[in-house]
């Protein structure tokens, strides 16, 4: 097989029928960026309406459709597929495999996504409008009281779930079976480790989400009453099921981001990752804990006090492995030889802002205090610090870091740094004041607010427009690099970069590692 | 201790805080509110201290260990000692946080021995308050947003309590342990008043408990905090805490009014009075869905509706029983016979419907009884 080289097919069929992990990775990445822009557009509508008190641009019902679609598109359309795209590109190259273990399934797991999102977006044009019950779609607002388009929403969620499950099975199969000789588990790059654990989380919880939406479907169309008290069901049951999926889901989003940061910080510190083994154990503990903390989203539903205490203690515990990770990254930087190219800037941005989000997470975990925080803008600030500054910043870092390897051309560094600074400042102008309005009592998911929240909301909206606009600069930089960037001469691109992917020629050829490579030395050393 | 914390917070945040921009949680007026506030400040300061220490190390490293300065990378990458230290120390800090958190939580859950019970029911998009007292006429009423549409749609100057004002607030006596029994009629809502530190979800089919003891007379404002549909942002909570005497007087007046209403139900009322009362009810209870001109919205149009122009008993059946599976609720349990007669009369004659029908409370009573 080794001498049987061939390039990609030509035309559209290359993309439709491809089983090549790099092509599929590319499609995932572009798709997720398109969704990022779509979800971002919805966010701009939200922030424009909230620019001032009073209703100006949209009606309350449409506002709720915007918040719902924004959340769904960002979580399921932008963040999750972007990391799957990254996994596709990088996992085979990092473990010395020629491709993913299940290439045809790989093609399917991508190609069912665009129709699912098309269907979800089309609900905007249906009678009664798009789903308007928040990305957490609590019953009975999402069942008895939902617009008819909810059925399409359920179908879309099912497809996304199938796609995620297929993607995860593929990753698990690849990592377990296709590592090059000598690539033992404890030599795998951290990105591979975090994705392996994430894939197990996905396989465990996506079926739970599918169960939740199926029960909704039954309640809506087939006369059951899972979530309706009138028929002997329980609306709170929905929340338990949703968050049993939902909390692991937030770690599904952040673990691959941890992996990315654990690759990039050592490269620009020119020093091996500190505490490799403890990073692996911390990731595994976080994954385990993420299954036993779900009800911290439900402190106000009226749980018995014993339940409340259990979930409070378990949630507080998550701070320990999370702290270990932050300490390890900083110690990796300690006494390195640091340089601050764009990927490193985004990682440092991640480190600072994610840690802030972790602190507010710890505050939220304190049940009695959460009675005051819950469902206010304080929570909105928390999860944007962890999801945007956590997941999106690290994803952006990843693109800048590996793009030269993927396409053999260097991005414009000055433009990259500008993108970082505008993003960083815009992000903080948007979300920092939300801590204040949340503490001062502004509930989330409202289209209009009392006058005392006006100044900070205007600030937030201005920040959001800045942050949004800076993403266009990113898009431009990426396209300009692919089309006309300066060719990269060094295979390694970054002098501090370590790992098998950097031993490949630049740009990475269509087929790589058709012969398994010799794994040189433990990843923990240089 | 609390003073030190809030004082420090103020100095820290003062430059950010313009006159009316509150940047922190309010300690509120109740004991529990103060405890929660202290807990919040304690955890926040622990986080600030840890954060400052961690970031100081990071920024020092970014400054001192720069490659551009010619710093050579060291290659250490393990140390079991530090790893154990930064696992164990945070764990101990967490235990220190868990102790006050647990005791405050137990206080919040201490629902026993209430002196007054109030049943709170969330509806799309208003609250119903019912005083559950062993003796006397039951007192119950709805509390609707009082902010006019003109303010919301920016044609009039917004008032001071924009979106935080209701037609009829909940009234409770001070220095009395009041227990709230919280439930909902349709979707999940959540009843929150920051200043008394009570937030509890209102869940259809289930009753949650919460309590407060307000030491200070005053008006406390809050909002629904669980997404409950289109007008979730427009269902505020307002609580008036008044002295025991004032409360008793208010209660007596409420009972008196209920008796007068019951008497009215047997009388024949003038059209104007029915129309006026009908408009008031329509504006507070129906307008959000059926539109200011009866043009429809979430609900269908009332102006020119065949149902409204048609048979009275069909019209009343829809309003009293609602339309199941839609946002149209059953208003039978929400409006008394006088109010029902008024809103039916109003719908049948306003918005150009001009049927000329006058519905009397007696008609409503009659239809109810078959
Ligand atoms: C130190 C770690 C963390 C802790 C202790 C923590 C704790 C919490 C708690 C208690 C809540 C519920 C707050 C409420 O609704 O009242 C919450 C909400 C949330 N967290 Fe975290 N969190 C942590 C990290 C993360 C991470 C890493 C992510 C995602 C990348 C995340 C995403 C979210 C989201 C999306 C919500 C809001 C969900 C919603 O209601 O829409 N959190 N967090
Ligand atoms: Cu969670
Ligand atoms: Cu609500």
Coordinates of N, CA, C and O in Angstrom, one line a residue, chain A residues 53-56 59-60 64 133-134 138-141 144-145 229 234-236 239 270-275 278 300-303 305 308-309 312-313 316-317 320 324 327-328 330-331 333-338 340 351-352 355 359 362-363 366 368 371-376 436 439-441 443-446 448-452 455-456 524, chain B residues 16 21-25 36 39-40 43-44 47 51 54-55 58-62 65-67 71 73-79 82-83 86-87 91 94 97-98 101-102 104-106 108-109 124 152-154 158-159 162-164 186-188 192 194 197 199-201 203-206 208 223 225-234 325:
Chain A
X53 N -32.8 50.4 27.2 CA -34.1 49.9 27.7 C -35.2 50.2 26.7 O -35.1 51.2 26.0
X54 N -36.3 49.4 26.8 CA -37.4 49.6 25.9 C -37.3 48.6 24.7 O -36.2 48.1 24.5
X55 N -38.4 48.4 24.0 CA -38.3 47.5 22.9 C -38.1 48.3 21.6 O -38.9 49.2 21.4
X56 N -37.1 48.0 20.9 CA -36.8 48.8 19.7 C -36.9 48.0 18.4 O -37.5 48.4 17.5
X59 N -39.6 41.9 18.5 CA -40.7 41.6 19.5 C -40.1 40.6 20.5 O -39.2 39.8 20.2
X60 N -40.7 40.6 21.7 CA -40.2 39.7 22.7 C -40.2 38.2 22.3 O -39.2 37.5 22.5
X64 N -36.7 35.8 22.0 CA -36.5 34.4 22.6 C -36.0 33.4 21.6 O -35.2 32.5 21.9
X133 N -37.5 28.5 23.6 CA -37.5 28.1 25.0 C -36.1 28.0 25.6 O -35.9 27.3 26.6
X134 N -35.1 28.6 25.0 CA -33.8 28.6 25.5 C -33.0 27.3 25.1 O -33.7 26.3 24.7
X138 N -36.4 23.7 28.7 CA -37.1 23.1 29.8 C -38.6 22.8 29.4 O -39.3 23.7 28.9
X139 N -39.1 21.6 29.7 CA -40.5 21.3 29.6 C -41.2 22.0 30.8 O -40.5 22.1 31.8
X140 N -42.5 22.3 30.7 CA -43.4 22.1 29.6 C -43.3 23.3 28.6 O -44.1 23.3 27.6
X141 N -42.4 24.3 28.8 CA -42.4 25.4 27.8 C -42.0 24.8 26.4 O -42.4 25.3 25.4
X144 N -45.8 21.2 25.7 CA -47.2 21.7 25.6 C -47.3 23.1 25.1 O -48.2 23.5 24.3
X145 N -46.3 24.0 25.4 CA -46.4 25.4 25.1 C -45.5 25.8 24.0 O -45.3 27.0 23.8
X229 N -47.3 17.4 34.8 CA -47.8 16.9 36.1 C -49.2 16.5 35.9 O -49.7 15.6 36.6
X234 N -43.5 14.7 35.5 CA -42.8 15.6 36.4 C -41.9 16.5 35.5 O -41.0 16.1 34.9
X235 N -42.2 17.8 35.5 CA -41.4 18.7 34.7 C -39.9 18.8 35.2 O -39.0 19.0 34.4
X236 N -39.7 18.5 36.5 CA -38.3 18.5 37.0 C -37.5 17.4 36.5 O -36.3 17.5 36.3
X239 N -35.4 18.4 33.7 CA -34.2 19.1 34.0 C -33.1 18.1 34.5 O -31.9 18.3 34.2
X270 N 9.1 26.8 25.1 CA 10.3 26.0 24.7 C 10.8 25.1 25.9 O 11.9 25.0 26.2
X271 N 9.7 24.4 26.4 CA 10.0 23.7 27.6 C 8.9 22.7 27.7 O 7.7 22.9 27.3
X272 N 9.1 21.4 28.2 CA 8.1 20.4 28.1 C 7.0 20.7 29.1 O 7.2 21.5 30.1
X273 N 5.8 20.2 28.8 CA 4.6 20.4 29.7 C 4.9 20.0 31.1 O 5.4 18.8 31.3
X274 N 4.6 20.8 32.0 CA 4.9 20.4 33.4 C 3.7 19.4 33.9 O 2.6 19.7 33.6
X275 N 4.1 18.3 34.5 CA 3.2 17.4 35.1 C 2.3 16.7 34.1 O 1.0 16.7 34.3
X278 N 0.0 14.2 35.7 CA -1.1 14.7 36.6 C -2.1 15.4 35.7 O -3.3 15.5 36.0
X300 N -32.5 25.8 42.6 CA -33.7 26.5 43.0 C -35.0 25.6 42.7 O -36.1 26.1 42.9
X301 N -34.8 24.4 42.2 CA -36.1 23.7 41.9 C -36.8 23.1 43.1 O -37.8 22.5 43.0
X302 N -36.1 23.2 44.3 CA -36.8 22.6 45.5 C -36.3 21.2 45.8 O -37.2 20.4 46.2
X303 N -35.0 20.9 45.6 CA -34.5 19.6 46.0 C -34.5 19.5 47.5 O -34.3 20.5 48.2
X305 N -32.8 19.1 51.1 CA -31.5 19.7 51.5 C -30.3 18.8 51.4 O -29.2 19.2 51.0
X308 N -29.2 18.8 47.8 CA -28.5 20.1 47.6 C -27.1 20.1 48.1 O -26.2 20.5 47.4
X309 N -26.9 19.6 49.3 CA -25.6 19.5 49.9 C -24.6 18.6 49.1 O -23.5 19.0 48.8
X312 N -23.6 20.3 46.0 CA -22.7 21.4 46.3 C -21.3 21.0 46.5 O -20.4 21.5 45.9
X313 N -21.2 19.9 47.4 CA -19.8 19.5 47.7 C -19.1 18.9 46.4 O -18.0 19.2 46.2
X316 N -18.0 21.7 44.2 CA -16.8 22.4 44.7 C -15.6 21.6 44.4 O -14.5 22.1 44.1
X317 N -15.7 20.2 44.5 CA -14.5 19.4 44.2 C -13.9 19.6 42.9 O -12.7 19.4 42.7
X320 N -10.7 21.4 42.2 CA -9.4 20.9 42.5 C -8.6 20.5 41.2 O -7.6 21.0 40.9
X324 N -5.4 22.3 39.4 CA -4.2 21.6 39.0 C -3.8 21.9 37.6 O -2.6 22.2 37.3
X327 N -2.4 25.5 37.4 CA -1.0 25.6 38.0 C 0.0 24.9 37.1 O 1.1 25.4 36.9
X328 N -0.4 23.8 36.5 CA 0.6 23.1 35.6 C 1.0 24.0 34.4 O 2.1 24.0 34.0
X330 N 0.9 27.2 34.2 CA 1.8 28.4 34.6 C 3.2 27.9 34.9 O 4.2 28.5 34.6
X331 N 3.2 26.7 35.6 CA 4.6 26.2 35.9 C 5.3 25.8 34.6 O 6.5 25.8 34.5
X333 N 5.2 27.5 31.9 CA 5.8 28.8 31.4 C 7.0 29.2 32.3 O 7.9 29.8 31.8
X334 N 7.0 28.8 33.6 CA 8.0 29.3 34.5 C 9.4 28.8 34.1 O 9.6 27.7 33.8
X335 N 10.3 29.8 34.0 CA 11.6 29.6 33.6 C 11.8 28.9 32.2 O 12.7 28.2 31.9
X336 N 10.8 29.2 31.3 CA 10.9 28.8 29.9 C 11.6 29.9 29.2 O 12.2 30.8 29.8
X337 N 11.6 29.8 27.9 CA 12.0 31.0 27.1 C 10.8 31.4 26.2 O 10.6 30.9 25.2
X338 N 10.1 32.4 26.8 CA 8.8 32.7 26.3 C 8.8 33.6 25.1 O 9.6 34.6 25.1
X340 N 5.8 35.4 22.3 CA 4.4 35.7 22.3 C 3.8 35.9 20.9 O 3.2 36.9 20.6
X351 N -5.9 31.4 29.5 CA -5.5 31.1 30.8 C -6.1 32.1 31.8 O -6.6 31.7 32.9
X352 N -6.0 33.4 31.5 CA -6.5 34.4 32.4 C -8.0 34.3 32.5 O -8.6 34.3 33.6
X355 N -9.6 31.1 33.9 CA -9.5 31.0 35.3 C -10.5 31.9 36.0 O -11.1 31.5 37.0
X359 N -13.3 30.8 38.7 CA -13.7 31.4 40.0 C -15.2 31.6 40.1 O -15.8 31.3 41.2
X362 N -16.9 28.5 40.8 CA -16.8 28.1 42.3 C -17.8 28.9 43.1 O -18.4 28.4 44.0
X363 N -17.9 30.2 42.8 CA -18.9 31.0 43.5 C -20.3 30.4 43.3 O -21.1 30.3 44.2
X366 N -21.7 27.4 45.3 CA -22.1 27.5 46.7 C -23.6 27.7 46.7 O -24.1 28.8 46.4
X368 N -26.3 28.2 48.7 CA -27.1 29.4 49.2 C -26.8 30.6 48.4 O -27.7 31.4 48.1
X371 N -28.7 30.9 45.1 CA -30.1 31.4 45.1 C -30.1 32.8 44.6 O -31.1 33.2 43.9
X372 N -29.1 33.6 44.9 CA -29.1 34.9 44.3 C -28.5 35.0 42.9 O -28.9 35.9 42.2
X373 N -27.6 34.1 42.6 CA -27.0 34.2 41.2 C -27.8 33.6 40.1 O -27.8 34.0 39.0
X374 N -28.5 32.5 40.5 CA -29.1 31.7 39.5 C -30.0 32.4 38.5 O -30.8 33.2 38.9
X375 N -29.8 32.1 37.2 CA -30.6 32.7 36.1 C -30.5 34.2 36.1 O -31.5 34.9 35.7
X376 N -29.4 34.7 36.5 CA -29.1 36.1 36.3 C -28.0 36.3 35.3 O -27.4 35.3 34.9
X436 N -21.7 42.5 37.0 CA -22.3 43.5 37.8 C -23.8 43.5 37.7 O -24.5 43.5 38.7
X439 N -25.3 40.5 39.5 CA -25.3 40.7 40.9 C -26.3 41.7 41.3 O -27.0 41.6 42.4
X440 N -26.5 42.7 40.5 CA -27.4 43.8 40.9 C -28.9 43.3 40.6 O -29.8 44.1 41.0
X441 N -29.1 42.2 40.0 CA -30.4 41.6 39.9 C -31.0 41.5 38.6 O -32.2 41.4 38.5
X443 N -32.2 39.5 35.6 CA -32.4 38.1 35.1 C -31.9 38.0 33.7 O -31.8 38.9 33.0
X444 N -31.6 36.7 33.4 CA -31.2 36.5 32.0 C -32.4 36.2 31.1 O -33.5 36.1 31.6
X445 N -32.2 36.2 29.8 CA -33.2 35.8 28.8 C -34.4 36.8 28.9 O -35.5 36.4 28.7
X446 N -34.1 38.1 29.1 CA -35.2 39.1 29.0 C -34.9 40.1 27.9 O -33.7 40.5 27.7
X448 N -35.9 43.1 27.7 CA -36.0 44.5 28.1 C -35.7 44.5 29.6 O -36.0 43.5 30.3
X449 N -35.2 45.7 30.1 CA -34.8 45.6 31.5 C -35.0 46.9 32.2 O -35.3 48.0 31.6
X450 N -34.9 46.9 33.5 CA -35.1 48.1 34.3 C -34.0 49.1 34.1 O -32.9 48.7 33.7
X451 N -34.3 50.4 34.4 CA -33.4 51.4 34.0 C -32.0 51.4 34.7 O -31.0 51.8 34.1
X452 N -32.0 50.8 35.9 CA -30.7 50.8 36.6 C -29.6 49.9 35.9 O -28.5 50.0 36.2
X455 N -26.7 51.4 31.8 CA -25.3 51.8 31.4 C -24.5 50.5 31.0 O -23.8 50.5 30.0
X456 N -24.5 49.5 32.0 CA -23.7 48.4 31.7 C -24.2 47.6 30.5 O -23.4 46.9 29.8
X524 N 7.0 13.6 27.1 CA 7.3 14.5 28.2 C 8.7 15.1 28.2 O 9.1 16.0 29.0
Chain B
X16 N -15.5 52.4 39.0 CA -16.4 51.9 38.0 C -17.8 52.3 38.3 O -18.7 52.3 37.4
X21 N -25.2 52.9 39.3 CA -24.9 51.6 38.8 C -24.4 50.7 39.9 O -23.3 50.7 40.3
X22 N -25.4 49.8 40.4 CA -25.0 48.9 41.4 C -24.1 47.8 40.8 O -24.5 47.3 39.7
X23 N -23.0 47.5 41.5 CA -22.1 46.5 40.9 C -22.0 45.2 41.7 O -21.4 44.3 41.3
X24 N -22.7 45.2 42.9 CA -22.5 44.0 43.7 C -23.9 43.5 44.1 O -24.9 44.3 44.0
X25 N -23.9 42.3 44.7 CA -25.1 41.8 45.3 C -25.6 42.7 46.4 O -24.7 43.3 47.1
X36 N -26.0 35.4 53.2 CA -25.7 35.0 51.8 C -24.7 36.0 51.3 O -23.7 35.7 50.6
X39 N -21.3 35.4 52.7 CA -20.7 34.2 52.1 C -20.2 34.5 50.7 O -19.1 34.2 50.3
X40 N -21.0 35.3 49.9 CA -20.6 35.7 48.6 C -19.3 36.5 48.6 O -18.4 36.2 47.9
X43 N -16.2 34.2 49.6 CA -15.7 33.3 48.5 C -15.1 34.2 47.4 O -14.0 33.9 46.9
X44 N -15.7 35.4 47.2 CA -15.1 36.3 46.2 C -13.7 36.7 46.6 O -12.8 36.7 45.8
X47 N -11.2 34.0 46.1 CA -10.9 33.9 44.7 C -9.9 35.0 44.3 O -9.0 34.8 43.5
X51 N -6.4 34.4 42.8 CA -6.2 34.9 41.5 C -5.0 35.8 41.4 O -4.1 35.7 40.5
X54 N -1.7 33.8 41.7 CA -1.5 32.9 40.5 C -1.0 33.8 39.3 O 0.0 33.6 38.6
X55 N -1.8 34.9 39.1 CA -1.5 35.8 38.0 C -0.2 36.5 38.2 O 0.5 36.8 37.2
X58 N 2.4 34.3 37.0 CA 2.4 34.2 35.5 C 3.0 35.5 34.9 O 3.8 35.4 34.0
X59 N 2.6 36.6 35.4 CA 3.1 37.9 34.7 C 4.5 38.0 35.0 O 5.3 38.5 34.1
X60 N 5.0 37.6 36.2 CA 6.4 37.7 36.4 C 7.2 36.9 35.4 O 8.2 37.3 34.8
X61 N 6.7 35.7 35.3 CA 7.3 34.8 34.3 C 7.3 35.3 32.9 O 8.3 35.3 32.2
X62 N 6.2 35.9 32.5 CA 6.1 36.5 31.2 C 7.1 37.6 31.0 O 7.6 37.9 29.9
X65 N 11.1 35.7 32.0 CA 11.5 34.5 31.2 C 11.3 34.7 29.8 O 10.9 33.7 29.1
X66 N 11.4 35.9 29.3 CA 11.2 36.1 27.8 C 12.3 35.6 27.0 O 13.5 35.8 27.4
X67 N 12.0 35.1 25.9 CA 13.1 34.7 25.0 C 13.8 35.9 24.4 O 15.0 35.9 24.3
X71 N 16.4 34.7 27.7 CA 16.3 33.7 28.8 C 16.4 32.3 28.2 O 15.8 32.0 27.2
X73 N 15.6 28.3 28.3 CA 14.6 27.5 28.9 C 15.2 26.4 29.7 O 16.1 25.8 29.3
X74 N 14.7 26.3 30.9 CA 15.0 25.2 31.8 C 14.2 24.0 31.3 O 13.2 24.2 30.6
X75 N 14.6 22.8 31.7 CA 13.8 21.6 31.1 C 13.1 20.8 32.2 O 12.7 19.7 31.9
X76 N 12.9 21.4 33.4 CA 12.2 20.6 34.4 C 10.8 20.4 34.0 O 10.2 21.2 33.4
X77 N 10.2 19.2 34.4 CA 8.8 19.0 34.0 C 8.1 18.1 35.0 O 7.0 17.6 34.6
X78 N 8.6 18.0 36.2 CA 7.9 17.2 37.2 C 8.3 17.6 38.6 O 9.4 18.0 38.8
X79 N 7.4 17.4 39.5 CA 7.7 17.6 40.9 C 6.6 17.1 41.7 O 5.5 17.7 41.8
X82 N 5.3 19.5 44.7 CA 4.4 20.7 44.4 C 3.1 20.2 44.0 O 2.0 20.8 44.3
X83 N 3.1 19.1 43.2 CA 1.8 18.6 42.7 C 0.9 18.2 43.8 O -0.3 18.5 43.8
X86 N -0.3 21.5 45.6 CA -1.4 22.2 45.0 C -2.7 21.4 44.8 O -3.6 21.9 44.2
X87 N -2.7 20.2 45.2 CA -3.9 19.4 45.2 C -4.5 19.5 46.6 O -5.7 19.7 46.8
X91 N -7.9 21.8 48.4 CA -8.9 21.0 49.0 C -9.3 21.5 50.4 O -10.4 21.6 50.8
X94 N -11.3 24.6 50.2 CA -12.7 24.3 49.9 C -13.5 23.8 51.1 O -14.6 24.2 51.3
X97 N -14.6 26.7 52.9 CA -15.7 27.4 52.3 C -17.0 26.6 52.6 O -18.1 27.2 52.7
X98 N -16.9 25.3 52.6 CA -18.1 24.5 52.7 C -18.8 24.7 54.1 O -20.0 24.5 54.2
X101 N -21.1 27.7 54.1 CA -22.1 27.5 53.0 C -23.1 26.5 53.5 O -24.3 26.7 53.3
X102 N -22.7 25.4 54.2 CA -23.6 24.5 54.7 C -24.6 25.1 55.8 O -25.8 24.9 55.7
X104 N -25.5 28.2 56.2 CA -26.4 29.1 55.6 C -27.5 28.4 54.8 O -28.7 28.7 54.9
X105 N -27.1 27.3 54.2 CA -28.1 26.5 53.4 C -29.1 25.9 54.3 O -30.3 25.9 54.0
X106 N -28.7 25.4 55.5 CA -29.6 24.8 56.4 C -30.6 25.9 56.9 O -31.8 25.6 57.1
X108 N -31.6 28.5 55.2 CA -32.6 28.8 54.1 C -33.7 27.7 54.1 O -34.8 28.0 53.8
X109 N -33.3 26.5 54.4 CA -34.3 25.4 54.4 C -35.2 25.3 55.6 O -36.0 24.3 55.7
X124 N -48.6 32.5 33.0 CA -48.1 33.3 31.9 C -48.9 34.6 31.8 O -50.1 34.6 31.4
X152 N -42.9 51.0 27.3 CA -42.1 49.9 26.7 C -41.8 50.2 25.3 O -40.6 49.9 24.8
X153 N -42.7 50.7 24.5 CA -42.4 51.0 23.1 C -42.0 52.4 22.9 O -42.1 52.9 21.8
X154 N -41.4 53.0 23.9 CA -40.7 54.3 23.8 C -41.4 55.5 23.3 O -40.9 56.4 22.8
X158 N -39.9 56.8 30.3 CA -40.0 55.7 31.2 C -40.0 56.1 32.7 O -39.2 57.0 33.0
X159 N -40.8 55.5 33.5 CA -40.9 55.9 34.9 C -39.8 55.3 35.7 O -39.0 54.5 35.2
X162 N -39.6 51.4 36.0 CA -39.9 50.8 34.7 C -39.7 49.3 34.8 O -38.7 48.8 35.2
X163 N -40.8 48.6 34.5 CA -40.8 47.1 34.4 C -40.7 46.4 35.8 O -40.8 45.2 35.9
X164 N -40.6 47.3 36.8 CA -40.6 46.7 38.2 C -41.8 47.1 39.0 O -41.7 47.2 40.2
X186 N -49.0 26.9 34.5 CA -48.8 26.6 33.1 C -47.3 26.0 32.9 O -47.1 24.8 32.9
X187 N -46.4 27.0 32.7 CA -45.0 26.5 32.6 C -44.2 26.9 33.9 O -44.8 27.4 34.8
X188 N -42.9 26.6 33.9 CA -42.2 26.9 35.1 C -41.8 28.4 35.1 O -41.4 29.0 34.1
X192 N -38.6 35.6 42.4 CA -37.3 36.1 43.0 C -37.5 37.6 43.5 O -37.9 38.4 42.8
X194 N -34.6 39.9 45.2 CA -33.2 39.9 45.7 C -33.1 40.4 47.1 O -32.3 39.9 47.9
X197 N -33.8 37.9 49.5 CA -33.0 36.7 49.2 C -33.9 35.5 49.1 O -33.5 34.4 49.6
X199 N -35.5 33.0 46.2 CA -35.7 32.7 44.8 C -36.1 31.2 44.8 O -35.4 30.4 45.3
X200 N -37.3 30.9 44.3 CA -37.7 29.5 44.2 C -38.5 29.3 42.9 O -39.3 30.1 42.5
X201 N -38.2 28.2 42.3 CA -39.0 27.9 41.0 C -40.4 27.6 41.3 O -40.7 26.9 42.3
X203 N -43.3 25.5 39.9 CA -43.4 24.4 39.0 C -44.8 23.8 38.9 O -45.4 23.5 40.0
X204 N -45.4 23.7 37.7 CA -46.8 23.3 37.7 C -46.9 21.8 38.3 O -46.1 21.0 37.9
X205 N -47.8 21.7 39.2 CA -48.1 20.3 39.7 C -47.3 20.1 41.0 O -47.5 19.0 41.6
X206 N -46.4 21.0 41.3 CA -45.6 20.8 42.6 C -45.6 22.0 43.4 O -45.8 23.1 42.8
X208 N -43.4 24.2 46.0 CA -42.1 24.5 46.7 C -42.3 25.4 47.9 O -43.2 26.2 47.9
X223 N -38.1 40.0 40.0 CA -38.7 39.6 38.7 C -38.8 38.1 38.6 O -38.1 37.4 39.4
X225 N -37.5 34.7 37.2 CA -36.2 34.4 36.7 C -36.1 33.1 36.0 O -35.0 32.5 35.8
X226 N -37.2 32.5 35.6 CA -37.1 31.3 34.8 C -37.9 31.6 33.5 O -39.0 32.0 33.5
X227 N -37.2 31.4 32.3 CA -37.8 31.7 31.0 C -39.2 31.0 31.0 O -39.3 29.8 31.1
X228 N -40.2 31.8 30.7 CA -41.6 31.3 30.8 C -42.4 31.7 29.6 O -43.6 31.7 29.6
X229 N -41.7 32.0 28.5 CA -42.4 32.4 27.3 C -42.1 33.8 26.9 O -41.2 34.5 27.4
X230 N -43.0 34.3 25.9 CA -42.7 35.6 25.3 C -42.5 36.7 26.3 O -41.6 37.6 26.2
X231 N -43.4 36.8 27.3 CA -43.4 38.0 28.2 C -42.7 37.7 29.5 O -43.0 38.4 30.5
X232 N -41.8 36.8 29.5 CA -41.0 36.4 30.7 C -40.4 37.7 31.3 O -40.3 37.8 32.6
X233 N -40.0 38.6 30.5 CA -39.3 39.8 31.0 C -40.3 40.8 31.6 O -39.9 41.9 32.1
X234 N -41.6 40.5 31.6 CA -42.6 41.5 31.9 C -43.5 40.9 33.0 O -44.7 41.2 33.1
X325 N -53.8 23.1 25.0 CA -52.7 23.0 24.1 C -52.3 24.3 23.4 O -51.4 24.3 22.6

